[in-house]
Coordinates of C-alpha atoms in Angstrom, one line a residue:
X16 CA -34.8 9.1 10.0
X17 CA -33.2 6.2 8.5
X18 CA -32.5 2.9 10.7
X19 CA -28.9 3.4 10.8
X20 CA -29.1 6.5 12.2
X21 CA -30.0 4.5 15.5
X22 CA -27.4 2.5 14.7
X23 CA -24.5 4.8 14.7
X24 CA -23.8 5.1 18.5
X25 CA -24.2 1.7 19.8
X26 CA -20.7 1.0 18.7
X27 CA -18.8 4.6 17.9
X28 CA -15.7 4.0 20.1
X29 CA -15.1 0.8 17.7
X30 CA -15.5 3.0 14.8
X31 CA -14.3 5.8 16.3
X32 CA -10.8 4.0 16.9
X33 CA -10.5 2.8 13.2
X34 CA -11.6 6.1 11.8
X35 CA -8.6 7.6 13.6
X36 CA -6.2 4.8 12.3
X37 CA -7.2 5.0 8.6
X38 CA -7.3 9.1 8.8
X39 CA -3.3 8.5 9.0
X40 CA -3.0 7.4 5.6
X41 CA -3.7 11.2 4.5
X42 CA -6.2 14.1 3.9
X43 CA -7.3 12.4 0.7
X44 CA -9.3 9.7 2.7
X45 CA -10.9 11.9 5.1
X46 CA -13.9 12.2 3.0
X47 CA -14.4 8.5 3.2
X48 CA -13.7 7.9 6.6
X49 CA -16.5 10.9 7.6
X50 CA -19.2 9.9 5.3
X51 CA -18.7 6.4 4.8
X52 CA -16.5 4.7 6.8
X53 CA -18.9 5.0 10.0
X54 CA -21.4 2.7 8.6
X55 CA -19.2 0.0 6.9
X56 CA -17.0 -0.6 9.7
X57 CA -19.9 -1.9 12.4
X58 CA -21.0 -3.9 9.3
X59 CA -17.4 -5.8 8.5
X60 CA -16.5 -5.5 12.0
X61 CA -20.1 -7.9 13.3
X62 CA -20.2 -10.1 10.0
X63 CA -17.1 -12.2 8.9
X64 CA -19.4 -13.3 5.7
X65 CA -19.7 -9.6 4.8
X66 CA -16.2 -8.7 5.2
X67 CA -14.5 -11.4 3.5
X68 CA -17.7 -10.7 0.7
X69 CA -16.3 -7.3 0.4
X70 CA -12.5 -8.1 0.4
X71 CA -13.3 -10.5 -2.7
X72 CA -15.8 -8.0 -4.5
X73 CA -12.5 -5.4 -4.3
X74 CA -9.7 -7.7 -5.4
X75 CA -11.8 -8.8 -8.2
X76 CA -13.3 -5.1 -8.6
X77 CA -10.0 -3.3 -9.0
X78 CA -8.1 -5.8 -11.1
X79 CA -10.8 -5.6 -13.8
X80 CA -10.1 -1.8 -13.7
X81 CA -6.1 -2.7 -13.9
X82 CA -6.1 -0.7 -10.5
X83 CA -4.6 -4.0 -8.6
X84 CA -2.2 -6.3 -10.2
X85 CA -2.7 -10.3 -9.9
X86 CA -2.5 -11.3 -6.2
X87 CA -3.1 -8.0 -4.7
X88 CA -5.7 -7.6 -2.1
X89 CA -7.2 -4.7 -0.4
X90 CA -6.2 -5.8 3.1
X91 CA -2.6 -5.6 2.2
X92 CA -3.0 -2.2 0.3
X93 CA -4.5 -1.3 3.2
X94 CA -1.7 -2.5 5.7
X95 CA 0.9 -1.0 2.9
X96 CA -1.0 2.4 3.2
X97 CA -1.0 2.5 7.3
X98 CA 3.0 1.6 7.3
X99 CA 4.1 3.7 4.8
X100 CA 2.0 6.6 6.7
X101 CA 3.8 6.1 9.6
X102 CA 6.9 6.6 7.3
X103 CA 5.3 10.1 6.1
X104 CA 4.2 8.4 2.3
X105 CA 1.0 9.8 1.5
X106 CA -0.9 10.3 -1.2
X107 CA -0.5 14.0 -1.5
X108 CA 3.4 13.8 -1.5
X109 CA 3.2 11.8 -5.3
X110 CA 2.6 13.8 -8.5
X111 CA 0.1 11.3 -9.5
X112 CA -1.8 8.6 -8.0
X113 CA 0.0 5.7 -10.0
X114 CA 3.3 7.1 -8.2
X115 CA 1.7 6.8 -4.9
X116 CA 0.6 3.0 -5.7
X117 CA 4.1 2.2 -6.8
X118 CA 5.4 3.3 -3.7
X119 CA 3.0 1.6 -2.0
X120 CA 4.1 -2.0 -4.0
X121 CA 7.6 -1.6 -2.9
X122 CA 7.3 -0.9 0.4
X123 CA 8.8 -3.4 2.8
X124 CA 6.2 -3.7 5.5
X125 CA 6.8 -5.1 9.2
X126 CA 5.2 -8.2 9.6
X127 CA 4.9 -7.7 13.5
X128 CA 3.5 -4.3 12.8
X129 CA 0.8 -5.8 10.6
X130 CA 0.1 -9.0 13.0
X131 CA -0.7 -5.9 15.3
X132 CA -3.2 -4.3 13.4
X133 CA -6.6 -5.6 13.2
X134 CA -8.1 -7.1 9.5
X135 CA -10.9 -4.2 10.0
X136 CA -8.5 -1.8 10.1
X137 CA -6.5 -3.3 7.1
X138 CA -9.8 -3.2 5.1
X139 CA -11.2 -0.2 5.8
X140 CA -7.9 1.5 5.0
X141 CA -7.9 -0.6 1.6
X142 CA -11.0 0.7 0.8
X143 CA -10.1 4.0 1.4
X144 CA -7.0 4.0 -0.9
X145 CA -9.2 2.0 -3.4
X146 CA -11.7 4.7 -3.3
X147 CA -9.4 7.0 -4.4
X148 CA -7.2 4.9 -7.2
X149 CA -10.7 4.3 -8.8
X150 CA -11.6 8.2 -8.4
X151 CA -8.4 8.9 -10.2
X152 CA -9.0 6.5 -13.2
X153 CA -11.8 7.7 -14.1
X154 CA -11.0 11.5 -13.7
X155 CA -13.7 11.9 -10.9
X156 CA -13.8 14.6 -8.1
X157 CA -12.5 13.5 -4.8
X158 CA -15.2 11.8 -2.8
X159 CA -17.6 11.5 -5.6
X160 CA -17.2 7.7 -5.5
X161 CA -17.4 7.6 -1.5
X162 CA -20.1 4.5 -1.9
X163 CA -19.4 2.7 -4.2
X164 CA -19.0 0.1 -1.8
X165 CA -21.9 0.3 -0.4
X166 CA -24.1 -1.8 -3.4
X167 CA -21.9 -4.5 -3.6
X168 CA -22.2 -4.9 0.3
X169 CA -25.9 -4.9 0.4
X170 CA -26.7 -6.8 -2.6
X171 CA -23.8 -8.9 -3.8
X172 CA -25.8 -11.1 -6.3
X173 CA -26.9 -8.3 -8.7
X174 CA -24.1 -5.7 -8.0
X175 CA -21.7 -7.8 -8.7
X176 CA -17.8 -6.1 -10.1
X177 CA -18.7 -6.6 -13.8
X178 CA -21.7 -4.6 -13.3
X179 CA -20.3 -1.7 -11.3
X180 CA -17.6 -1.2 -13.4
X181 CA -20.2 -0.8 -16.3
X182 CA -21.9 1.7 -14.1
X183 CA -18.4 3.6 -13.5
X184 CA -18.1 3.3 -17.6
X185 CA -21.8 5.5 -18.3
X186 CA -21.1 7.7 -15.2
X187 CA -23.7 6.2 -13.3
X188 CA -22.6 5.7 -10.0
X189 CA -22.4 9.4 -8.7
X190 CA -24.5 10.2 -5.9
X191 CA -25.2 9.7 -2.4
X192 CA -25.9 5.9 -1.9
X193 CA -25.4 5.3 2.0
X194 CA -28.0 8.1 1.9
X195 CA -30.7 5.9 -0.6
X196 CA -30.0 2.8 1.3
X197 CA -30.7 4.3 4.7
X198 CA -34.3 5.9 3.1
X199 CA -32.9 9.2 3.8
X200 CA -33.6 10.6 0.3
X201 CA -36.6 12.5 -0.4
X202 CA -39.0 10.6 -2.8
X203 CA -38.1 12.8 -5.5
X204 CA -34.2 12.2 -4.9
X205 CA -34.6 7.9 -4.6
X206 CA -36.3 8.3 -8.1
X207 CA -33.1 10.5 -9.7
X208 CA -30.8 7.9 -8.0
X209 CA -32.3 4.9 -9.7
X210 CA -32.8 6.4 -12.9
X211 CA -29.1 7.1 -12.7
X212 CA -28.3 3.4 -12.4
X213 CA -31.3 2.5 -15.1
X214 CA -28.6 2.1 -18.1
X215 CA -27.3 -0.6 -19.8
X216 CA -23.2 -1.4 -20.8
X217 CA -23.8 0.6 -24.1
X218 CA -25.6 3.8 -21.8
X219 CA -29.1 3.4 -23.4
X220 CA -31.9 3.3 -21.0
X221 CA -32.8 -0.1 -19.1
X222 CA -36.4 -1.0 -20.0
X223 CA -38.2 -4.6 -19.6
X224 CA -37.1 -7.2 -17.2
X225 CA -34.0 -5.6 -17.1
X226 CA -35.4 -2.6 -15.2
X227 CA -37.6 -4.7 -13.7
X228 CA -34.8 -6.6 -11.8
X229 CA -32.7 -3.1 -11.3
X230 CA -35.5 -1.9 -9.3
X231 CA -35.6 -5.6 -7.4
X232 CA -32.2 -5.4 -6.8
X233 CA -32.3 -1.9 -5.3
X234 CA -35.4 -3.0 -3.0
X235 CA -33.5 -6.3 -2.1
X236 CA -30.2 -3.8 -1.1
X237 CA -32.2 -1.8 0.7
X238 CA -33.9 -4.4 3.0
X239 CA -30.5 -6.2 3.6
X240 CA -29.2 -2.8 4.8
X241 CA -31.7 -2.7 7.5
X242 CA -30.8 -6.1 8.2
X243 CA -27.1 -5.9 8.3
X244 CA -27.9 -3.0 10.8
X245 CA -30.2 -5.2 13.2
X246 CA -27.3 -7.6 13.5
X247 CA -25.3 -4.6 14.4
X248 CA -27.7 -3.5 16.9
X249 CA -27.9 -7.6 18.8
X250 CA -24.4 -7.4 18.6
X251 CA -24.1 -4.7 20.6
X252 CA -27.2 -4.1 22.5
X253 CA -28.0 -7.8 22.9
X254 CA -31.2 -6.7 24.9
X255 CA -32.7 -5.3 22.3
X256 CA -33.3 -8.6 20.6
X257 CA -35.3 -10.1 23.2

């Protein structure tokens, strides 16, 4: 059983309150707030450093994918998405994604409704939309991309948007990564994950130092996610530090 497994409970009415919040924005995001919204939002929510890290990974992220226009930012797609929810603008009323982003661009959004709503919530709900704008460009099933996320948050350095996006490019980045970072893959299952990530820009097969620091990089991810999780757990359960 993986270390955030533990983790999950010491904080659920917190997530359990954004969860509900984001689910507004539509049926589309429900897949991302179930799998992997529960174990990002203890993370931002604890660690300023890790949210703002994520909200600048995203704005840079999604404009080199021509998903977000100069300027835009993931907290205020976010916010956007929540109002225009409220207003019954969701996702599956468009005929295509692009429509629903459009909409989402000229909505007029009430400032005292957003000074309301936390910057977790904001975020989360960003992400969420994000997930799916980036699922949509690259003609991928719905909740396929759930974590992709999830490297950039644990290892910033190496997973940085350039590289991701060249993952997105070879297909790489299918498969269950909150699962591979919480050790919850069987042996045989870690090794099929990495070996999906073990390809360069071009697709060809990462060999030498370059898979050398692949594999680094994953270990390095892996130990900060256990980290990020003890400074969950102090947060929360301050005894449990002493």
């Amino acid at each position: 059983m993986g270390f955030w497994s533990s983790v999950g409970s010491l904080c659920s009415s917190v997530v359990d309150s954004v969860c509900n919040a984001v689910s507004k924005v539509g049926s589309e995001v429900s897949s991302f707030v179930a799998k992997v919204a529960p174990s990002v939002i203890p993370i931002i929510t604890t660690s300023n450093q890790t949210l703002n890290t994520i909200c600048r990974f995203a704005s840079v992220f999604l404009q080199s994918l021509s998903i977000f226009k100069a300027g835009e930012t993931v907290e205020d797609l976010g916010d956007r998405a929540l109002q225009a929810a409220e207003k019954g603008i969701t996702p599956d009323k468009f005929k295509n994604f692009d429509e629903y982003m459009d909409s989402l661009r000229n909505f007029n959004i009430d400032p005292d409704v957003s000074s309301k709503t936390s910057d977790v919530i904001k975020v989360v709900s960003g992400l969420g939309v994000s997930t799916l704008a980036v699922e949509d460009k690259f003609n991928a099933e719905r909740g396929s991309l759930n974590g992709i996320w999830l490297l950039p948050i644990a290892n910033p350095a190496y997973f940085t948007p350039e590289r991701m996006e060249s993952l997105l490019k070879t297909d790489s980045l299918k498969g269950d990564v909150l699962s591979y970072l919480d050790k919850n893959l069987a042996a045989g299952e870690s090794r099929n994950f990495e070996k999906k990530l073990a390809v360069d820009s071009d697709g060809t097969p990462l060999s030498g130092q370059k898979l050398d620091d692949l594999h680094d990089a994953l270990d390095s991810a892996r130990e900060k996610w256990v980290e990020l999780g003890k400074q969950v757990e102090a947060r929360n359960n301050p005894d449990s530090a002493t």
